[in-house]
Amino acid sequence: MRSELRSSANTLSAAPSLSQSKVSIASSHSSQKSTSSKKSIKSDVPLTREEIIAQYIEKAKWYTSVGLGTTAILSVFAFLFLIPFVVDPAISALTADYDPEPVTCVISGHTYSEGITNCTWSSCREGCTTAQTRCHQMTVNYTKIPYKEWVKNPVDLELVDWDVADTRFLINTEGCGYPPYVNCTEFAKKYGNEHVRTRTFPCYYSRAFNELVTARYSWEENLKHLILSIIIPNVLFAVSIGVLSYWYCPCCEKACHKNPRVYAEFPSAKEKKIRSWEIEYIESEECINKL
């Protein structure tokens, strides 16, 4: 009998726990239903105009950031590429100080050579980085008489006292280039063997190095190419990095939005001590007056 009473008591004591578990399960189901209903309500609520605009602004900012980063990287590579092909030749031409007014020249010799050992120099090269296996080597005589005056008053070539004789003649200040601006075949036809000591033409000589003579030169074009090749990549790089720093660097943003009254709102340590002394002095005076 005692064992039966104990088992019945145990079942009665276990009954509340079962009821509690049922209540907890029901409450969990109800909470899940409430959360799911809240989520559905939130998803059904349409976005406001400000939220939609903010989303578009964030997307535009991300795409703009990618574009600015790409621009910064490409501008660095572009500037490094322009240094040997544009910047250095332009500086060399400006340093050579070519006379902007053409003088009178005549071809004194023309040699066509083949082989790397024979082509130690060339009047014209199609490509400034490759080794030449075929080359046209031309030399000229020139007088510093301006070509405009020579055309008006020509002189017999046999009687001319040339200022510099048998010096190297280049197609441009670098002596090389790329098609279609540089065509060595056309250059050889224009100034080659058929015109040796028979025809004068305008040329440009270096006032710093008299042995440098070129068929093409423009001080304005040289300066323009130099300025553009330096300014454009560097400005693009600076603008891209500046905008990205302003957007994603907290220090730059704080510096741009710096409060001019920051020093007045946050006094120094000395000012804090002086103010504390003043407050203590005022409080002591008040205590004395009360007494």
Coordinates of C-alpha atoms in Angstrom, one line a residue:
M1 CA 0.0 0.0 0.0
R2 CA 2.8 2.4 0.9
S3 CA 4.5 1.8 -2.5
E4 CA 1.2 2.5 -4.3
L5 CA 0.7 5.7 -2.3
R6 CA 4.3 6.8 -3.2
S7 CA 3.8 6.1 -6.9
S8 CA 0.5 8.1 -6.9
A9 CA 2.2 11.0 -5.1
N10 CA 5.0 11.0 -7.7
T11 CA 2.5 11.1 -10.6
L12 CA 0.7 14.0 -8.9
S13 CA 4.0 15.8 -8.3
A14 CA 4.9 15.3 -12.0
A15 CA 1.6 16.6 -13.3
P16 CA 2.5 20.3 -12.7
S17 CA 5.7 19.9 -14.6
L18 CA 3.9 18.5 -17.6
S19 CA 1.4 21.3 -17.4
Q20 CA 4.3 23.8 -17.2
S21 CA 6.0 22.3 -20.2
K22 CA 2.8 22.5 -22.2
V23 CA 2.4 26.2 -21.2
S24 CA 6.1 26.9 -22.2
I25 CA 5.6 25.2 -25.5
A26 CA 2.5 27.2 -26.1
S27 CA 4.2 30.4 -25.2
S28 CA 7.1 29.6 -27.4
H29 CA 4.7 28.9 -30.3
S30 CA 2.9 32.2 -29.6
S31 CA 6.2 34.1 -29.4
Q32 CA 7.3 32.6 -32.7
K33 CA 4.0 33.6 -34.3
S34 CA 4.3 37.1 -32.9
T35 CA 7.8 37.6 -34.2
S36 CA 6.9 36.1 -37.6
S37 CA 3.9 38.4 -37.8
K38 CA 6.1 41.4 -36.8
K39 CA 8.6 40.5 -39.6
S40 CA 5.9 40.2 -42.1
I41 CA 4.4 43.5 -41.0
K42 CA 7.9 45.1 -41.3
S43 CA 8.4 43.6 -44.7
D44 CA 5.0 44.7 -45.9
V45 CA 5.6 48.3 -44.7
P46 CA 6.8 50.4 -47.8
L47 CA 10.1 52.3 -47.5
T48 CA 9.9 56.0 -47.1
R49 CA 11.3 58.4 -49.7
E50 CA 14.3 59.2 -47.5
E51 CA 15.2 55.5 -47.1
I52 CA 15.0 54.9 -50.8
I53 CA 17.2 57.9 -51.5
A54 CA 19.7 56.8 -48.8
Q55 CA 19.9 53.3 -50.4
Y56 CA 20.6 54.8 -53.9
I57 CA 23.2 57.1 -52.4
E58 CA 25.0 54.2 -50.7
K59 CA 25.0 52.3 -54.0
A60 CA 26.2 55.3 -55.9
K61 CA 28.9 55.9 -53.3
W62 CA 30.1 52.3 -53.6
Y63 CA 30.3 52.3 -57.4
T64 CA 32.0 55.7 -57.3
S65 CA 34.6 54.5 -54.8
V66 CA 35.4 51.5 -57.1
G67 CA 35.8 53.9 -60.0
L68 CA 38.0 56.3 -58.1
G69 CA 40.2 53.5 -56.8
T70 CA 40.6 52.2 -60.4
T71 CA 41.3 55.7 -61.6
A72 CA 44.0 56.2 -59.0
I73 CA 45.7 52.9 -59.9
L74 CA 45.6 53.5 -63.6
S75 CA 46.8 57.1 -63.3
V76 CA 50.0 55.8 -61.5
F77 CA 50.7 53.3 -64.2
A78 CA 49.9 55.8 -66.9
F79 CA 52.4 58.3 -65.4
L80 CA 55.1 55.6 -65.1
F81 CA 54.4 54.7 -68.7
L82 CA 54.6 58.3 -69.9
I83 CA 58.0 59.1 -68.2
P84 CA 60.2 57.3 -70.8
F85 CA 58.0 58.0 -73.8
V86 CA 56.9 61.6 -73.3
V87 CA 58.3 63.3 -70.2
D88 CA 62.0 62.4 -70.7
P89 CA 62.2 63.2 -74.4
A90 CA 60.3 66.5 -73.9
I91 CA 62.7 67.5 -71.1
S92 CA 65.7 66.5 -73.2
A93 CA 64.4 68.6 -76.1
L94 CA 63.9 71.6 -73.9
T95 CA 67.3 71.2 -72.4
A96 CA 68.9 71.0 -75.9
D97 CA 67.4 74.4 -76.6
Y98 CA 66.6 74.0 -80.3
D99 CA 66.2 77.1 -82.3
P100 CA 62.5 77.5 -83.0
E101 CA 63.2 79.2 -86.4
P102 CA 64.3 76.7 -89.0
V103 CA 67.7 77.2 -90.7
T104 CA 69.0 75.9 -94.1
C105 CA 70.3 72.3 -94.4
V106 CA 71.4 70.0 -97.2
I107 CA 72.0 66.3 -97.1
S108 CA 75.7 65.5 -97.2
G109 CA 75.6 61.7 -97.0
H110 CA 73.2 58.8 -96.8
T111 CA 74.0 55.2 -95.9
Y112 CA 71.6 52.3 -95.6
S113 CA 73.0 49.6 -93.2
E114 CA 71.9 46.2 -91.9
G115 CA 72.9 44.3 -88.8
I116 CA 73.1 45.4 -85.2
T117 CA 76.8 46.0 -85.3
N118 CA 76.4 48.4 -88.3
C119 CA 73.4 50.2 -86.9
T120 CA 75.1 51.9 -83.9
W121 CA 72.9 55.0 -84.7
S122 CA 70.0 55.7 -87.0
S123 CA 68.4 58.8 -88.4
C124 CA 65.0 57.2 -88.1
R125 CA 63.7 54.3 -86.0
E126 CA 60.2 52.9 -85.9
G127 CA 60.0 52.0 -82.2
C128 CA 62.1 53.5 -79.4
T129 CA 62.7 50.4 -77.4
T130 CA 63.7 47.8 -80.0
A131 CA 67.1 47.1 -81.4
Q132 CA 67.5 48.2 -85.0
T133 CA 68.7 45.7 -87.5
R134 CA 68.1 48.0 -90.5
C135 CA 68.9 51.7 -90.4
H136 CA 69.2 54.8 -92.5
Q137 CA 72.2 57.0 -91.5
M138 CA 72.0 60.5 -92.9
T139 CA 74.4 63.5 -92.3
V140 CA 73.8 67.1 -93.1
N141 CA 75.5 70.4 -93.6
Y142 CA 73.7 73.4 -92.2
T143 CA 74.1 77.1 -92.1
K144 CA 72.4 79.4 -89.6
I145 CA 70.9 81.5 -92.3
P146 CA 67.1 81.3 -91.8
Y147 CA 65.3 79.2 -94.4
K148 CA 62.9 82.0 -95.2
E149 CA 65.8 84.2 -96.2
W150 CA 67.4 81.4 -98.2
V151 CA 64.2 80.9 -100.2
K152 CA 64.2 84.7 -101.1
N153 CA 67.9 84.9 -101.9
P154 CA 69.2 81.4 -102.8
V155 CA 73.0 80.8 -103.0
D156 CA 75.0 78.3 -105.0
L157 CA 75.6 75.3 -102.7
E158 CA 79.3 75.1 -103.7
L159 CA 79.9 78.6 -102.5
V160 CA 78.2 78.3 -99.1
D161 CA 80.3 78.5 -96.0
W162 CA 78.5 75.9 -93.8
D163 CA 78.5 76.5 -90.1
V164 CA 78.5 72.8 -89.2
A165 CA 79.3 70.0 -91.7
D166 CA 78.6 66.2 -91.8
T167 CA 76.6 66.0 -88.6
R168 CA 73.9 63.5 -87.8
F169 CA 70.5 64.2 -89.0
L170 CA 67.4 62.9 -87.0
I171 CA 63.8 62.7 -87.9
N172 CA 62.8 64.3 -84.6
T173 CA 64.4 65.2 -81.3
E174 CA 64.4 61.5 -80.1
G175 CA 65.3 60.0 -83.5
C176 CA 62.5 57.5 -83.2
G177 CA 58.8 57.2 -82.9
Y178 CA 55.8 55.0 -83.8
P179 CA 53.6 54.8 -86.9
P180 CA 51.8 56.7 -88.4
Y181 CA 53.7 59.7 -87.0
V182 CA 57.1 58.1 -87.9
N183 CA 57.6 56.3 -91.2
C184 CA 61.2 55.7 -92.0
T185 CA 60.6 54.6 -95.6
E186 CA 58.9 57.9 -96.4
F187 CA 61.6 59.8 -94.5
A188 CA 64.3 58.1 -96.6
K189 CA 62.5 58.9 -99.8
K190 CA 62.1 62.5 -98.8
Y191 CA 65.7 63.2 -97.7
G192 CA 67.6 60.1 -99.1
N193 CA 70.2 59.5 -101.8
E194 CA 68.4 61.3 -104.6
H195 CA 68.6 64.6 -102.7
V196 CA 72.3 64.4 -101.5
R197 CA 73.9 67.9 -102.1
T198 CA 71.2 68.8 -104.5
R199 CA 68.3 70.3 -102.5
T200 CA 68.1 72.5 -99.4
F201 CA 65.3 72.1 -96.8
P202 CA 64.5 73.6 -93.4
C203 CA 65.9 72.0 -90.2
Y204 CA 66.3 72.8 -86.6
Y205 CA 69.7 72.8 -84.7
S206 CA 70.4 72.7 -81.0
R207 CA 71.9 75.9 -79.6
A208 CA 73.3 73.9 -76.6
F209 CA 74.7 71.1 -78.8
N210 CA 75.5 72.2 -82.3
E211 CA 75.9 68.6 -83.6
L212 CA 72.2 67.9 -83.0
V213 CA 70.0 68.6 -86.0
T214 CA 66.4 67.4 -86.5
A215 CA 63.8 67.6 -89.2
R216 CA 60.8 68.2 -86.9
Y217 CA 60.6 70.4 -83.8
S218 CA 57.9 72.5 -82.1
W219 CA 58.6 74.2 -78.8
E220 CA 54.9 74.7 -78.1
E221 CA 54.1 71.0 -78.8
N222 CA 56.9 69.8 -76.6
L223 CA 55.8 72.0 -73.7
K224 CA 52.2 71.0 -74.1
H225 CA 52.9 67.3 -74.1
L226 CA 55.2 67.7 -71.1
I227 CA 52.6 69.7 -69.1
L228 CA 49.7 67.4 -70.0
S229 CA 51.6 64.2 -69.2
I230 CA 52.6 65.5 -65.8
I231 CA 49.4 67.3 -64.8
I232 CA 46.6 64.9 -66.0
P233 CA 47.8 61.6 -64.2
N234 CA 48.8 63.5 -61.0
V235 CA 45.5 65.5 -60.8
L236 CA 43.4 62.3 -61.3
F237 CA 45.4 60.5 -58.7
A238 CA 45.2 63.4 -56.2
V239 CA 41.4 63.9 -56.7
S240 CA 40.7 60.2 -56.4
I241 CA 42.7 59.7 -53.2
G242 CA 41.4 62.9 -51.7
V243 CA 37.7 61.9 -52.2
L244 CA 38.3 58.4 -50.9
S245 CA 40.2 59.7 -47.9
Y246 CA 37.4 62.1 -47.1
W247 CA 34.8 59.3 -47.3
Y248 CA 36.6 56.5 -45.5
C249 CA 39.3 58.2 -43.3
P250 CA 37.8 59.4 -40.0
C251 CA 40.7 61.8 -39.3
C252 CA 40.2 63.6 -42.6
E253 CA 36.4 64.0 -42.0
K254 CA 37.0 65.4 -38.5
A255 CA 39.6 67.8 -39.8
C256 CA 37.2 69.1 -42.5
H257 CA 34.3 69.5 -40.0
K258 CA 36.5 70.9 -37.2
N259 CA 34.6 73.1 -34.8
P260 CA 36.2 76.6 -34.6
R261 CA 35.1 76.9 -30.9
V262 CA 36.7 73.6 -29.9
Y263 CA 39.3 75.4 -27.8
A264 CA 36.7 77.5 -26.0
E265 CA 34.5 74.5 -25.2
F266 CA 37.5 72.4 -24.0
P267 CA 39.7 74.6 -21.9
S268 CA 43.3 73.7 -21.1
A269 CA 44.5 72.2 -17.8
K270 CA 45.7 75.6 -16.5
E271 CA 42.3 77.2 -17.2
K272 CA 40.6 74.3 -15.4
K273 CA 42.8 74.8 -12.3
I274 CA 42.1 78.6 -12.3
R275 CA 38.3 78.0 -12.6
S276 CA 38.4 75.4 -9.7
W277 CA 40.3 77.9 -7.5
E278 CA 37.7 80.6 -8.4
I279 CA 34.9 78.3 -7.5
E280 CA 36.5 77.4 -4.2
Y281 CA 37.1 81.0 -3.4
I282 CA 33.5 81.9 -4.1
E283 CA 32.3 79.0 -2.0
S284 CA 34.5 80.0 1.0
E285 CA 33.3 83.6 0.8
E286 CA 29.7 82.4 0.8
C287 CA 30.4 80.3 3.9
I288 CA 32.0 83.3 5.7
N289 CA 29.1 85.5 4.9
K290 CA 26.6 83.0 6.3
L291 CA 28.6 82.8 9.5

